[in-house]
Short mmCIF file of C-alpha atoms and ligand atoms in Angstrom, two decimals:
data_model
loop_
_atom_site.label_atom_id
_atom_site.label_comp_id
_atom_site.label_asym_id
_atom_site.label_seq_id
_atom_site.Cartn_x
_atom_site.Cartn_y
_atom_site.Cartn_z
CA UNK A 6 2.89 -8.12 20.42
CA UNK A 7 1.30 -10.09 23.13
CA UNK A 8 -2.29 -10.13 24.48
CA UNK A 9 -2.90 -6.68 23.11
CA UNK A 10 -6.09 -4.89 23.96
CA UNK A 11 -6.97 -1.53 22.31
CA UNK A 12 -9.91 0.83 22.92
CA UNK A 13 -11.02 3.96 21.09
CA UNK A 14 -12.42 6.75 23.19
CA UNK A 15 -13.56 5.46 26.55
CA UNK A 16 -15.55 2.35 25.68
CA UNK A 17 -15.13 0.92 22.23
CA UNK A 18 -12.87 -2.14 22.62
CA UNK A 19 -11.49 -3.05 19.23
CA UNK A 20 -8.59 -5.43 19.86
CA UNK A 21 -9.36 -8.22 22.38
CA UNK A 22 -6.15 -9.85 23.36
CA UNK A 23 -4.25 -10.17 20.07
CA UNK A 24 -0.89 -11.96 20.02
CA UNK A 25 1.16 -11.80 16.90
CA UNK A 26 4.81 -12.26 16.11
CA UNK A 27 6.64 -10.89 13.08
CA UNK A 28 9.98 -12.64 12.79
CA UNK A 29 12.86 -10.55 11.57
CA UNK A 30 13.24 -10.91 7.77
CA UNK A 31 9.76 -12.28 7.21
CA UNK A 32 6.77 -11.17 5.24
CA UNK A 33 3.76 -11.66 7.51
CA UNK A 34 0.30 -11.25 6.07
CA UNK A 35 -2.64 -10.04 8.16
CA UNK A 36 -5.99 -10.78 6.63
CA UNK A 37 -9.58 -10.25 7.64
CA UNK A 38 -12.86 -8.63 6.73
CA UNK A 39 -13.56 -4.91 7.02
CA UNK A 40 -13.68 -3.75 10.61
CA UNK A 41 -11.75 -6.77 12.00
CA UNK A 42 -9.16 -4.49 13.57
CA UNK A 43 -6.24 -4.78 11.14
CA UNK A 44 -5.60 -1.04 10.78
CA UNK A 45 -5.92 -0.65 14.57
CA UNK A 46 -3.23 -3.26 15.06
CA UNK A 47 -0.85 -1.41 12.72
CA UNK A 48 -1.62 1.85 14.56
CA UNK A 49 -0.73 0.16 17.86
CA UNK A 50 2.63 -0.79 16.37
CA UNK A 51 3.44 2.54 14.78
CA UNK A 52 2.28 4.78 17.63
CA UNK A 53 -0.43 6.40 15.55
CA UNK A 54 -3.25 5.25 17.86
CA UNK A 55 -3.28 8.48 19.80
CA UNK A 56 -4.18 10.39 16.66
CA UNK A 57 -7.41 8.41 16.61
CA UNK A 58 -8.24 8.68 20.31
CA UNK A 59 -7.14 5.09 20.75
CA UNK A 60 -4.98 3.54 23.48
CA UNK A 61 -3.54 0.22 24.50
CA UNK A 62 -5.26 -0.95 27.70
CA UNK A 63 -3.59 -4.31 28.07
CA UNK A 64 -0.71 -6.32 26.69
CA UNK A 65 2.67 -5.36 25.28
CA UNK A 66 4.14 -4.28 21.96
CA UNK A 67 7.78 -5.17 21.57
CA UNK A 68 10.32 -4.50 18.89
CA UNK A 69 13.18 -6.95 19.07
CA UNK A 70 12.56 -7.46 22.78
CA UNK A 71 12.17 -3.76 23.55
CA UNK A 72 8.78 -2.49 24.69
CA UNK A 73 7.65 0.35 22.46
CA UNK A 74 4.07 0.68 23.63
CA UNK A 75 4.71 3.97 25.40
CA UNK A 76 6.77 5.61 22.66
CA UNK A 77 5.33 8.26 20.32
CA UNK A 78 5.27 7.87 16.55
CA UNK A 79 8.48 9.75 15.71
CA UNK A 80 10.41 7.72 18.29
CA UNK A 81 9.06 4.48 16.75
CA UNK A 82 10.06 5.65 13.24
CA UNK A 83 13.49 6.36 14.58
CA UNK A 84 13.65 2.75 15.83
CA UNK A 85 13.01 1.59 12.28
CA UNK A 86 9.23 1.07 11.90
CA UNK A 87 7.46 2.87 9.03
CA UNK A 88 3.77 2.63 8.18
CA UNK A 89 2.15 3.08 4.77
CA UNK A 90 -1.40 4.13 5.63
CA UNK A 91 -4.49 2.83 3.99
CA UNK A 92 -5.61 4.90 1.01
CA UNK A 93 -2.18 6.17 -0.13
CA UNK A 94 -1.94 9.44 1.79
CA UNK A 95 0.52 11.17 -0.53
CA UNK A 96 0.78 14.88 -0.79
CA UNK A 97 -0.92 15.38 -4.16
CA UNK A 98 0.21 18.96 -4.63
CA UNK A 99 3.87 18.16 -4.17
CA UNK A 100 6.13 16.52 -6.74
CA UNK A 101 7.25 12.89 -6.53
CA UNK A 102 10.65 14.00 -5.31
CA UNK A 103 9.21 16.36 -2.69
CA UNK A 104 7.02 13.55 -1.36
CA UNK A 105 10.08 11.37 -0.90
CA UNK A 106 11.99 14.14 0.86
CA UNK A 107 9.15 14.46 3.36
CA UNK A 108 9.49 10.73 4.03
CA UNK A 109 13.15 11.26 4.85
CA UNK A 110 12.62 14.18 7.15
CA UNK A 111 13.23 12.22 10.32
CA UNK A 112 16.77 11.44 9.02
CA UNK A 113 17.51 14.92 7.67
CA UNK A 114 20.93 14.99 9.37
CA UNK A 115 21.98 11.73 7.73
CA UNK A 116 22.70 13.08 4.23
CA UNK A 117 24.60 10.10 2.93
CA UNK A 118 22.00 7.66 4.24
CA UNK A 119 19.21 9.70 2.69
CA UNK A 120 20.91 9.83 -0.71
CA UNK A 121 21.29 6.04 -0.60
CA UNK A 122 17.64 5.57 0.31
CA UNK A 123 16.62 7.90 -2.48
CA UNK A 124 18.67 5.92 -4.99
CA UNK A 125 17.17 2.68 -3.67
CA UNK A 126 13.66 4.04 -4.20
CA UNK A 127 14.50 5.21 -7.73
CA UNK A 128 15.83 1.77 -8.50
CA UNK A 129 12.85 -0.05 -7.07
CA UNK A 130 10.40 2.19 -8.89
CA UNK A 131 11.75 3.24 -12.31
CA UNK A 132 8.41 4.77 -13.11
CA UNK A 133 8.91 7.23 -10.20
CA UNK A 134 12.39 8.00 -11.41
CA UNK A 135 10.96 9.01 -14.77
CA UNK A 136 8.37 11.17 -13.10
CA UNK A 137 10.48 12.77 -10.35
CA UNK A 138 9.29 16.25 -11.07
CA UNK A 139 5.67 15.38 -11.82
CA UNK A 140 2.92 16.51 -9.42
CA UNK A 141 2.02 13.44 -7.38
CA UNK A 142 -1.75 14.01 -7.77
CA UNK A 143 -1.41 13.22 -11.48
CA UNK A 144 0.07 9.80 -10.98
CA UNK A 145 -2.05 6.69 -11.55
CA UNK A 146 -3.41 4.81 -8.53
CA UNK A 147 -0.66 2.23 -8.79
CA UNK A 148 2.05 4.86 -9.09
CA UNK A 149 0.63 6.73 -6.09
CA UNK A 150 0.81 3.51 -4.04
CA UNK A 151 4.43 3.07 -5.12
CA UNK A 152 5.12 6.62 -4.07
CA UNK A 153 3.51 5.99 -0.67
CA UNK A 154 5.71 2.92 -0.25
CA UNK A 155 8.77 4.78 -1.52
CA UNK A 156 8.15 7.59 0.96
CA UNK A 157 8.06 5.06 3.85
CA UNK A 158 11.33 3.54 2.59
CA UNK A 159 13.00 6.91 2.83
CA UNK A 160 12.93 6.39 6.62
CA UNK A 161 15.04 3.30 6.01
CA UNK A 162 12.76 1.01 8.11
CA UNK A 163 13.70 -2.42 9.36
CA UNK A 164 9.96 -3.16 9.62
CA UNK A 165 7.61 -1.86 6.99
CA UNK A 166 3.83 -1.82 7.78
CA UNK A 167 1.64 -1.82 4.69
CA UNK A 168 -2.10 -1.20 5.06
CA UNK A 169 -4.01 -2.60 2.09
CA UNK A 170 -1.60 -1.54 -0.65
CA UNK A 171 -3.63 -3.22 -3.41
CA UNK A 172 -6.94 -1.53 -2.49
CA UNK A 173 -8.66 -0.12 -5.56
CA UNK A 174 -5.87 -1.03 -7.99
CA UNK A 175 -6.20 -2.83 -11.32
CA UNK A 176 -5.02 -6.46 -11.39
CA UNK A 177 -1.83 -5.59 -13.20
CA UNK A 178 -0.96 -2.91 -10.64
CA UNK A 179 -1.75 -5.38 -7.83
CA UNK A 180 0.71 -7.85 -9.33
CA UNK A 181 3.36 -5.15 -9.62
CA UNK A 182 2.90 -4.11 -6.05
CA UNK A 183 3.23 -7.76 -5.00
CA UNK A 184 6.55 -8.07 -6.89
CA UNK A 185 7.86 -4.88 -5.25
CA UNK A 186 6.99 -6.08 -1.78
CA UNK A 187 8.97 -9.26 -2.49
CA UNK A 188 11.94 -7.19 -3.73
CA UNK A 189 11.82 -4.95 -0.66
CA UNK A 190 11.83 -7.97 1.56
CA UNK A 191 14.67 -9.62 -0.37
CA UNK A 192 16.73 -6.48 0.36
CA UNK A 193 16.36 -7.20 4.06
CA UNK A 194 13.27 -5.32 5.20
CA UNK A 195 10.73 -7.13 7.32
CA UNK A 196 7.15 -6.64 6.13
CA UNK A 197 3.82 -6.77 7.90
CA UNK A 198 1.25 -6.77 5.08
CA UNK A 199 -2.45 -6.05 5.74
CA UNK A 200 -4.55 -7.12 2.81
CA UNK A 201 -8.07 -7.90 1.68
CA UNK A 202 -6.57 -9.54 -1.33
CA UNK A 203 -5.79 -12.88 0.29
CA UNK A 204 -4.46 -14.49 -2.87
CA UNK A 205 -1.82 -11.76 -3.37
CA UNK A 206 -0.84 -11.61 0.28
CA UNK A 207 -0.55 -15.38 0.74
CA UNK A 208 1.54 -15.74 -2.41
CA UNK A 209 4.21 -13.51 -0.75
CA UNK A 210 3.84 -14.24 2.94
CA UNK A 211 5.93 -16.71 4.88
CA UNK A 212 3.35 -16.63 7.68
CA UNK A 213 -0.22 -15.36 7.83
CA UNK A 214 -2.85 -14.42 10.44
CA UNK A 215 -6.56 -13.94 9.92
CA UNK A 216 -8.38 -11.53 12.20
CA UNK A 217 -12.11 -11.33 12.94
CA UNK A 218 -13.83 -8.98 15.32
CA UNK A 219 -10.70 -7.94 17.13
CA UNK A 220 -9.04 -11.31 17.55
CA UNK A 221 -6.80 -13.69 15.58
CA UNK A 222 -8.93 -16.59 14.40
CA UNK A 223 -6.57 -18.47 12.07
CA UNK A 224 -2.81 -18.71 11.72
CA UNK A 225 -0.58 -20.61 9.36
CA UNK A 226 2.08 -20.61 6.72
CA UNK A 227 1.21 -18.53 3.60
CA UNK A 228 0.69 -21.44 1.22
CA UNK A 229 -0.82 -23.59 3.98
CA UNK A 230 -3.58 -21.01 4.64
CA UNK A 231 -4.29 -20.71 0.92
CA UNK A 232 -5.45 -24.31 1.03
CA UNK A 233 -7.34 -23.89 4.29
CA UNK A 234 -11.06 -24.52 3.71
CA UNK A 235 -12.01 -22.09 6.50
CA UNK A 236 -10.15 -19.31 4.75
CA UNK A 237 -11.62 -20.28 1.43
CA UNK A 238 -15.04 -20.03 2.87
CA UNK A 239 -14.44 -16.67 4.45
CA UNK A 240 -14.82 -13.45 2.46
CA UNK A 241 -11.33 -12.32 1.86
CA UNK A 242 -11.32 -11.16 -1.70
CA UNK A 243 -10.62 -14.62 -3.14
CA UNK A 244 -12.30 -15.80 -6.29
CA UNK A 245 -14.98 -17.54 -4.22
CA UNK A 246 -18.36 -15.82 -4.15
CA UNK A 247 -18.63 -13.92 -0.89
CA UNK A 248 -21.36 -14.90 1.56
CA UNK A 249 -23.14 -11.97 3.15
CA UNK A 250 -21.06 -10.90 6.18
CA UNK A 251 -22.64 -10.50 9.59
CA UNK A 252 -23.75 -6.90 10.25
CA UNK A 253 -21.27 -6.15 12.98
CA UNK A 254 -18.33 -6.55 10.65
CA UNK A 255 -19.40 -3.41 8.87
CA UNK A 256 -19.74 -1.02 11.74
CA UNK A 257 -16.84 1.01 10.36
N1 LIG B 322 -10.91 6.24 15.61
C1 LIG B 322 -11.82 5.35 15.87
N2 LIG B 322 -12.74 5.53 16.85
C2 LIG B 322 -13.65 4.58 17.14
N3 LIG B 322 -13.78 3.37 16.55
C3 LIG B 322 -12.87 3.11 15.52
C4 LIG B 322 -11.89 4.09 15.17
N4 LIG B 322 -11.16 3.56 14.17
C5 LIG B 322 -11.69 2.32 13.92
N5 LIG B 322 -12.69 2.08 14.76
C6 LIG B 322 -13.48 0.84 14.81
O1 LIG B 322 -12.60 -0.24 15.11
C7 LIG B 322 -13.00 -1.42 14.43
C8 LIG B 322 -11.79 -1.94 13.66
O2 LIG B 322 -11.42 -0.97 12.69
P1 LIG B 322 -10.12 -1.13 11.80
O3 LIG B 322 -8.96 -1.38 12.72
O4 LIG B 322 -10.05 0.03 10.92
O5 LIG B 322 -10.40 -2.48 10.99
P2 LIG B 322 -9.87 -2.99 9.59
O6 LIG B 322 -8.62 -2.20 9.24
O7 LIG B 322 -9.66 -4.45 9.80
O8 LIG B 322 -10.96 -2.73 8.57
C9 LIG B 322 -14.16 -1.05 13.55
O9 LIG B 322 -15.31 -1.42 14.17
C10 LIG B 322 -14.04 0.43 13.48
O10 LIG B 322 -15.35 1.02 13.34
MG1 LIG B 323 -8.21 -1.03 7.69
#
């Protein structure tokens, strides 16, 4: 995307000229405090902005050179972009398997492809394979996050957008999610990973961006940013004690 500007409603400008490139095959991390605009950026990519009364007022969003800014969400999914929303929005009353079938709905005519994606998800997440017929609401937080990711993979995306997959998970589950993201990427899926857990994200990412108040303020290689003193001194969920953030960052 280039020079992207997004507003909600008529006045609230949230992204102020953001440019960001996700190379094919990469894992790109997007870090930043609460309210920085990370979720908004993902919505601009996936076409979900309209659901939140948001719209792009300037700039372009391109997928492999093709402008997608005017397409709706189903059209963007069909082009190979799937988003896992913040807070694991699984269908808690449905079984694991039913949740996955919903994720594959956009490809319902491609039976062979769907079966292959289903097998891939079962292989990536053995724990879901064991609990195929369990009601999703009874899964642990980590398992629900895996299900949310698995559901997105059922659309067979080339680009997977993950919005804070480690949020609220125990350290062990965070580590597991990190490993899974690596595996998914190794199988050829490009990943844009939004995280508050900078350590986890930077350990996976080939490239990383830090957002603050609607703009990109830092950019670098994953390991490079890990050593960056500016990042260390910001409040990104590292082991450093967090300074009190300025009030505007918590408008959300
Ligand atoms: N639907 C909405 N309407 C108005 N403002 C919103 C809406 N969604 C988010 N915002 C505002 O946009 C800013 C960025 O939010 P968001 O993209 O969710 O940030 P992040 O994901 O980095 O925490 C925040 O100030 C938030 O309050
Ligand atoms: Mg967010």
